[in-house]
mmCIF file of C-alpha atoms in Angstrom:
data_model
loop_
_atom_site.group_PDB
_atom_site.id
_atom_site.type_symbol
_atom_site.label_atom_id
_atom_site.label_comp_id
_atom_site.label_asym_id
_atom_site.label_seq_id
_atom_site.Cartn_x
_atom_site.Cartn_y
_atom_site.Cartn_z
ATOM 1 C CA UNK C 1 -10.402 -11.666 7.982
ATOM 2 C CA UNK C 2 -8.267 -11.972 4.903
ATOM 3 C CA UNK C 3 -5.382 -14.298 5.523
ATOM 4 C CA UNK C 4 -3.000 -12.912 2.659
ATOM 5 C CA UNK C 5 -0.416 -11.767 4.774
ATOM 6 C CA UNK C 6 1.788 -15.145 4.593
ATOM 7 C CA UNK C 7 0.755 -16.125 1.166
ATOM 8 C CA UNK C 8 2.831 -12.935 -0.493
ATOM 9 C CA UNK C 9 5.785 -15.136 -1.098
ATOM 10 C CA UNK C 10 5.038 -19.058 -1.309
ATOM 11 C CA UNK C 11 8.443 -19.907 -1.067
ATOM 12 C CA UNK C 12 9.355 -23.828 0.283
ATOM 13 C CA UNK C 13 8.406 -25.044 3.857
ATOM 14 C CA UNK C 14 12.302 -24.794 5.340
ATOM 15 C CA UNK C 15 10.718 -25.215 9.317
ATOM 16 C CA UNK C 16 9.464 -28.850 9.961
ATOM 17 C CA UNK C 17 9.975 -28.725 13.611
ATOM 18 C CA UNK C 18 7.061 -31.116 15.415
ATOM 19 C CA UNK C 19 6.803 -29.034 18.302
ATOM 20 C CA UNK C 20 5.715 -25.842 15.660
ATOM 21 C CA UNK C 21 1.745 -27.500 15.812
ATOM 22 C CA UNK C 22 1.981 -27.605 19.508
ATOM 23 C CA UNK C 23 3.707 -24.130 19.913
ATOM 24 C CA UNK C 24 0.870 -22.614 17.234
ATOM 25 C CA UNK C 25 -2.085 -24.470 19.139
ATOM 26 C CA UNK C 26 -0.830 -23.055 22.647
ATOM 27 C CA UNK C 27 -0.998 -19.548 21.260
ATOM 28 C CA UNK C 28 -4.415 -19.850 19.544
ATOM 29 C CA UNK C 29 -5.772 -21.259 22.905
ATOM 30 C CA UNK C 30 -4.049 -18.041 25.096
ATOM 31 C CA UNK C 31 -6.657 -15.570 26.439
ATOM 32 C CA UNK C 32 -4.088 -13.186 26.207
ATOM 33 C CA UNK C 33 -3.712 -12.639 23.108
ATOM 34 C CA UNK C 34 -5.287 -10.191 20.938
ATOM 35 C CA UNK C 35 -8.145 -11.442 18.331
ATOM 36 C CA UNK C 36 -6.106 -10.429 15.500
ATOM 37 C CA UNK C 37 -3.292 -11.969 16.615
ATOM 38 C CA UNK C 38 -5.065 -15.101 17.338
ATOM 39 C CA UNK C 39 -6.242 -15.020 13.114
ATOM 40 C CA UNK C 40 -2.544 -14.635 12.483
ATOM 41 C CA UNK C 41 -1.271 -17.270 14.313
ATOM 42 C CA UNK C 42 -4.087 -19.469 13.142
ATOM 43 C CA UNK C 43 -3.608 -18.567 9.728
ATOM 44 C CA UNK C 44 0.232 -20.086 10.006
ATOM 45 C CA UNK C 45 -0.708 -23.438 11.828
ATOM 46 C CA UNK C 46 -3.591 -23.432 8.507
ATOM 47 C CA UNK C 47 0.159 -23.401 6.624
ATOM 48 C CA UNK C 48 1.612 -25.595 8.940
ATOM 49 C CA UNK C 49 -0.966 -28.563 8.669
ATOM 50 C CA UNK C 50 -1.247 -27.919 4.378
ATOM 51 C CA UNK C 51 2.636 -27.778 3.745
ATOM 52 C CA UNK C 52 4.181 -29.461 6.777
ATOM 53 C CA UNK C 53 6.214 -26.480 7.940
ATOM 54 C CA UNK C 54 6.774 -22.849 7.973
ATOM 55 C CA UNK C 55 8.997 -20.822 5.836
ATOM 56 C CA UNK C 56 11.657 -18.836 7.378
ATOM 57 C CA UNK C 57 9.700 -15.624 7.934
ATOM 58 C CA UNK C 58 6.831 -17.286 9.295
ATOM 59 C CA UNK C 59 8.633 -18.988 11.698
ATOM 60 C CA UNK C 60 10.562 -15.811 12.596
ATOM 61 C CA UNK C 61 6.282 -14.507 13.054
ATOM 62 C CA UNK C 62 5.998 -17.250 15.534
ATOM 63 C CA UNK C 63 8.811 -16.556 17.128
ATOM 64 C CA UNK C 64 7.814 -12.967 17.343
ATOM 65 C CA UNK C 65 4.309 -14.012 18.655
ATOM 66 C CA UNK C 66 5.866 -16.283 21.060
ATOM 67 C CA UNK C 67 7.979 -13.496 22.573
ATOM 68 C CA UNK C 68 4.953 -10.681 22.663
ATOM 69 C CA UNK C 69 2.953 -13.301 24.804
ATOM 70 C CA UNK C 70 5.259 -13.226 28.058
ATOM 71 C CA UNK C 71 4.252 -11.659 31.475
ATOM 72 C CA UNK C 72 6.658 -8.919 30.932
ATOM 73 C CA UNK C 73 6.228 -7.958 27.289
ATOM 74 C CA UNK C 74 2.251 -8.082 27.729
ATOM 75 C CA UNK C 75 2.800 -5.534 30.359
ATOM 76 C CA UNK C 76 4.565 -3.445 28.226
ATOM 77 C CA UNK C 77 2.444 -4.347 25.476
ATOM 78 C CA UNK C 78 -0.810 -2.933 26.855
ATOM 79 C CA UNK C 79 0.943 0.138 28.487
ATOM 80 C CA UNK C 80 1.817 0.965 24.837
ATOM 81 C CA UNK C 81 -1.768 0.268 23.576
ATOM 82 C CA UNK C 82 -3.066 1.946 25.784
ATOM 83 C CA UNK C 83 -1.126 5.282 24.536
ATOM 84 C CA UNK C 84 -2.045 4.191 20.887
ATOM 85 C CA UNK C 85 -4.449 7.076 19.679
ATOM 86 C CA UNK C 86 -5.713 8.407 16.388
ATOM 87 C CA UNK C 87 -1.786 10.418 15.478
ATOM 88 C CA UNK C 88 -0.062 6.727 15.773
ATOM 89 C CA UNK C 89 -3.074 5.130 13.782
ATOM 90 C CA UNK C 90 -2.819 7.729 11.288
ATOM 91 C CA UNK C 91 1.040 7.457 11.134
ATOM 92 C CA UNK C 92 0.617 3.532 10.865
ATOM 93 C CA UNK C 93 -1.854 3.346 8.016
ATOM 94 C CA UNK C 94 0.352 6.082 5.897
ATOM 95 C CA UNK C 95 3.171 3.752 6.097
ATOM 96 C CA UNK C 96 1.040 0.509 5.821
ATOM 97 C CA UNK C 97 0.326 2.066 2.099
ATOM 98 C CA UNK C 98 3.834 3.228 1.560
ATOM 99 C CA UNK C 99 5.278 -0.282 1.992
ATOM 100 C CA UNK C 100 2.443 -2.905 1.099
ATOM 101 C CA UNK C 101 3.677 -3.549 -2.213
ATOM 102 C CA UNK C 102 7.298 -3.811 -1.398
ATOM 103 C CA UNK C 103 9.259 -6.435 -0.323
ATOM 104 C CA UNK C 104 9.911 -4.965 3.125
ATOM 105 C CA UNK C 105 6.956 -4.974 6.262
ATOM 106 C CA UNK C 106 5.001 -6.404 4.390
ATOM 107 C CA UNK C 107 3.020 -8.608 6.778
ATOM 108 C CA UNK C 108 2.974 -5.848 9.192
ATOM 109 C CA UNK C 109 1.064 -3.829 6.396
ATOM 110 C CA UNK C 110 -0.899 -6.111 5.364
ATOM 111 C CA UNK C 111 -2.497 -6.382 8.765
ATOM 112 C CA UNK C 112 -2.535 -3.025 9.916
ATOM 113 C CA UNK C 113 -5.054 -2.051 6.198
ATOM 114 C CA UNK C 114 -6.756 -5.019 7.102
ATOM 115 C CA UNK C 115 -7.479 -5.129 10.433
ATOM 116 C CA UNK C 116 -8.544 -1.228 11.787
ATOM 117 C CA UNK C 117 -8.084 -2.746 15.859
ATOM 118 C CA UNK C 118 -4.394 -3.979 15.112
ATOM 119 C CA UNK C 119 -2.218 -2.335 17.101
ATOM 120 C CA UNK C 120 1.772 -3.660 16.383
ATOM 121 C CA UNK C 121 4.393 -3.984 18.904
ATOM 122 C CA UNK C 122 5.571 -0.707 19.584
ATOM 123 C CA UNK C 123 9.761 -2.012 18.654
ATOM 124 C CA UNK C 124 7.923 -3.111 15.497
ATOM 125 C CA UNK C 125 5.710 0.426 14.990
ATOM 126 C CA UNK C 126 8.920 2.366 15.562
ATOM 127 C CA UNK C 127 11.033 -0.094 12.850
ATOM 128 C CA UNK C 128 8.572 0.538 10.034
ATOM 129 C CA UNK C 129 7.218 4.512 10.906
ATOM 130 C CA UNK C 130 10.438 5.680 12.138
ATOM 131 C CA UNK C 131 12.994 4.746 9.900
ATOM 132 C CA UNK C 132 14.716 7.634 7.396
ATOM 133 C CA UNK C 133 12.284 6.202 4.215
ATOM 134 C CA UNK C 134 9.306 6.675 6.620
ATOM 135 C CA UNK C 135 9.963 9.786 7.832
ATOM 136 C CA UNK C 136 10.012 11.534 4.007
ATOM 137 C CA UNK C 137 7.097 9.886 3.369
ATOM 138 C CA UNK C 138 5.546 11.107 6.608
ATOM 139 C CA UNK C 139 6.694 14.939 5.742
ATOM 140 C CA UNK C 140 5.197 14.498 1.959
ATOM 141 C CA UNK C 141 2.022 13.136 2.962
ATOM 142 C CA UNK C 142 1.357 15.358 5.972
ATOM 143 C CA UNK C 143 2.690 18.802 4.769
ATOM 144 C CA UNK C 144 0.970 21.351 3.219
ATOM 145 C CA UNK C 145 0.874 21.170 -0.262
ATOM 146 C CA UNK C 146 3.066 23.752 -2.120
ATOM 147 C CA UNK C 147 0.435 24.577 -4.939
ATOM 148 C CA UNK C 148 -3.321 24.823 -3.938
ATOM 149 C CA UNK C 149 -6.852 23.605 -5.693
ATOM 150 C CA UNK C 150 -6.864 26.044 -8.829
ATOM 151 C CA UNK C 151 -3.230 26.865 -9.446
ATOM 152 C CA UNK C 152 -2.163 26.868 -12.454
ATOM 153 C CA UNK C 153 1.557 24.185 -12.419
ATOM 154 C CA UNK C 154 3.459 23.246 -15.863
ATOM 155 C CA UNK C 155 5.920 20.410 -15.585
ATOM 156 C CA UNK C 156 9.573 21.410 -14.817
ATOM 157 C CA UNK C 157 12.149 20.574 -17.722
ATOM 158 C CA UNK C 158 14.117 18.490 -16.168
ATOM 159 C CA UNK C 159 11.171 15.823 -15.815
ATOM 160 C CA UNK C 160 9.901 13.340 -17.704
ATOM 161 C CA UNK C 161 6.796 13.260 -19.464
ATOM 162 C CA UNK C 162 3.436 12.292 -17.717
ATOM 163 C CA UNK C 163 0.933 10.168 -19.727
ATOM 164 C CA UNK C 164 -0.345 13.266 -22.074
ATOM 165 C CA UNK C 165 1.773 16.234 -20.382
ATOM 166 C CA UNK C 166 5.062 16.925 -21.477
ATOM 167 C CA UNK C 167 7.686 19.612 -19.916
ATOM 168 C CA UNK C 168 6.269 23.075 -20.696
ATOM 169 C CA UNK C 169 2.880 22.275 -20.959
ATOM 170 C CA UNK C 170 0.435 23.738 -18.444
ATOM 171 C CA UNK C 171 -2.423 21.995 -16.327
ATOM 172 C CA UNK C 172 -4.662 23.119 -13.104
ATOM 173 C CA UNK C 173 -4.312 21.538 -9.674
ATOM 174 C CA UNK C 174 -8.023 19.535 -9.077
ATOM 175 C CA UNK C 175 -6.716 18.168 -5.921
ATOM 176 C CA UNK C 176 -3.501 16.964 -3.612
ATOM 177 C CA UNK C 177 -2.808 14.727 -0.651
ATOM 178 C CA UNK C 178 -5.621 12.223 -1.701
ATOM 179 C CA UNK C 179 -3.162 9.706 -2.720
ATOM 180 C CA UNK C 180 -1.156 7.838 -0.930
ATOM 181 C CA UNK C 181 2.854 8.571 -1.500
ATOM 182 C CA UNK C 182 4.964 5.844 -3.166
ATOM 183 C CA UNK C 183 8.220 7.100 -3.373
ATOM 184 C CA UNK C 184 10.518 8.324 0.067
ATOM 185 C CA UNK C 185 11.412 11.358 -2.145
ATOM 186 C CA UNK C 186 11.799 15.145 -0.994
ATOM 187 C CA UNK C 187 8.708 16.655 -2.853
ATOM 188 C CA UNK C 188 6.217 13.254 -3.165
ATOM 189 C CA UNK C 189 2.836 14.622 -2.027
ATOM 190 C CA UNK C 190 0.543 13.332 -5.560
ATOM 191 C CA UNK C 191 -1.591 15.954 -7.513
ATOM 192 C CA UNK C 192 -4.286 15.360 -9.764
ATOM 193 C CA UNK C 193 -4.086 17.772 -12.624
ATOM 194 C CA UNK C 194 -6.206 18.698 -15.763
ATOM 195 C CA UNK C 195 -3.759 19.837 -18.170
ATOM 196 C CA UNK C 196 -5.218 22.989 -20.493
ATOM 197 C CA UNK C 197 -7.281 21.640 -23.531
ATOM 198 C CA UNK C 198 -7.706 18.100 -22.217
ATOM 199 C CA UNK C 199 -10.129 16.273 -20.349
ATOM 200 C CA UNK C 200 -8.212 13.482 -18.576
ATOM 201 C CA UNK C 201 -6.592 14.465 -15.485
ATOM 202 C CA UNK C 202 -2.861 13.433 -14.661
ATOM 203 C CA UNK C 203 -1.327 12.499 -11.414
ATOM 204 C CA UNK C 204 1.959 14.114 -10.935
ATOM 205 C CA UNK C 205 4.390 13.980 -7.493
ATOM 206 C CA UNK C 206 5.223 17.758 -6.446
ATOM 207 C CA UNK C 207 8.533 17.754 -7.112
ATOM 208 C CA UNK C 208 8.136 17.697 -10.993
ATOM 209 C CA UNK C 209 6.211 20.753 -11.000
ATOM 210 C CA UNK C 210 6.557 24.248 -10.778
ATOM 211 C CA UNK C 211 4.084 26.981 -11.176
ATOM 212 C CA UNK C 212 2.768 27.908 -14.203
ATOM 213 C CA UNK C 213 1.571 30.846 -16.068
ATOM 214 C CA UNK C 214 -1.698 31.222 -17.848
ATOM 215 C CA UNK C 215 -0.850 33.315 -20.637
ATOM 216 C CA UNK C 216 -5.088 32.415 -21.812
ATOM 217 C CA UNK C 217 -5.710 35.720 -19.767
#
């Protein structure tokens, strides 16, 4: 398992606790635990031993950890796993793309594309897929797209240019939804176009286009 998930920002060891080694060891050893929570939590005491501490967020992780390995929360835990099908997996991985590259759940995402069996806390599931960004990008990636395989679009003139296409000028639709969605913007489902009388195709979100006419008829 990749171990990239704490690495994203190397900022300074601010957690230099002694008991942190202990606390890390005594979750690696629990049998409750899931595997890829056990590679987390070993990947931060790998931290803790190289840099002699943790840096806030990872010690707000172990903290987190910690608190998902009671009696009660395990309980909870599994009753919530146990209701975790393909829809919630789906919804997870969607959002996982959305925010891997930002500066927000980005642990979380990095663990959920790397590891197909993770399965987050559900207060931490409903934090990252349920807030108001998520939700646009959930409606743009799972809606229907507005223009099908084969229609003919044309930039709208309000929008900026696209590598090769300008406002005006006319392309086909070779495909949509393939792609994940990067911006929580009304209209964000990605097409792959082939404007006319080139043969590189564009990728354009679906609120810069509109439908064109092919006046090659």
């Amino acid at each position: 398992m990749r171990n990239f998930w704490y690495n994203k920002f190397k900022t300074k060891p601010e957690h230099k606790e002694s008991d942190i080694s202990i606390r890390l060891n005594v979750l690696c050893a629990s049998e409750t635990i899931s595997e890829s929570t056990r590679g987390f939590v070993h990947s931060l005491l790998e931290h803790y031993q190289k840099h002699g501490g943790l840096t806030e967020k990872q010690y707000a992780s172990l903290k987190e950890a910690e608190q998902s390995n009671t009696p009660e929360a395990l309980l909870r835990h599994n009753e919530w796993a146990k209701n975790f099908g393909d829809d919630k997996r789906k919804i997870l991985l969607i959002c996982a793309n959305y925010y891997k590259d930002s500066n927000y759940f980005f642990e979380m995402s990095a663990r959920a594309l790397d590891d197909e069996s993770y399965i987050p806390a559900e207060s931490a599931y409903k934090s990252m897929c349920e807030n108001q960004y998520a939700k646009r990008v959930l409606e743009s990636t799972l809606g229907e797209p507005k223009y099908g395989t084969g229609t003919v679009v044309t930039l709208r003139k309000n929008s900026r240019s696209v590598d090769h296409m300008f406002p005006g000028d006319m392309a086909v639709v070779i495909r949509s939804g393939h792609l994940p969605v990067v911006t929580a913007s009304k209209g964000a489902k990605r097409y792959e176009l082939l404007p006319f009388g080139s043969n590189k195709t564009v990728v354009v979100e679906e609120r810069f286009l509109k439908k064109g006419i092919d006046k090659r008829k």
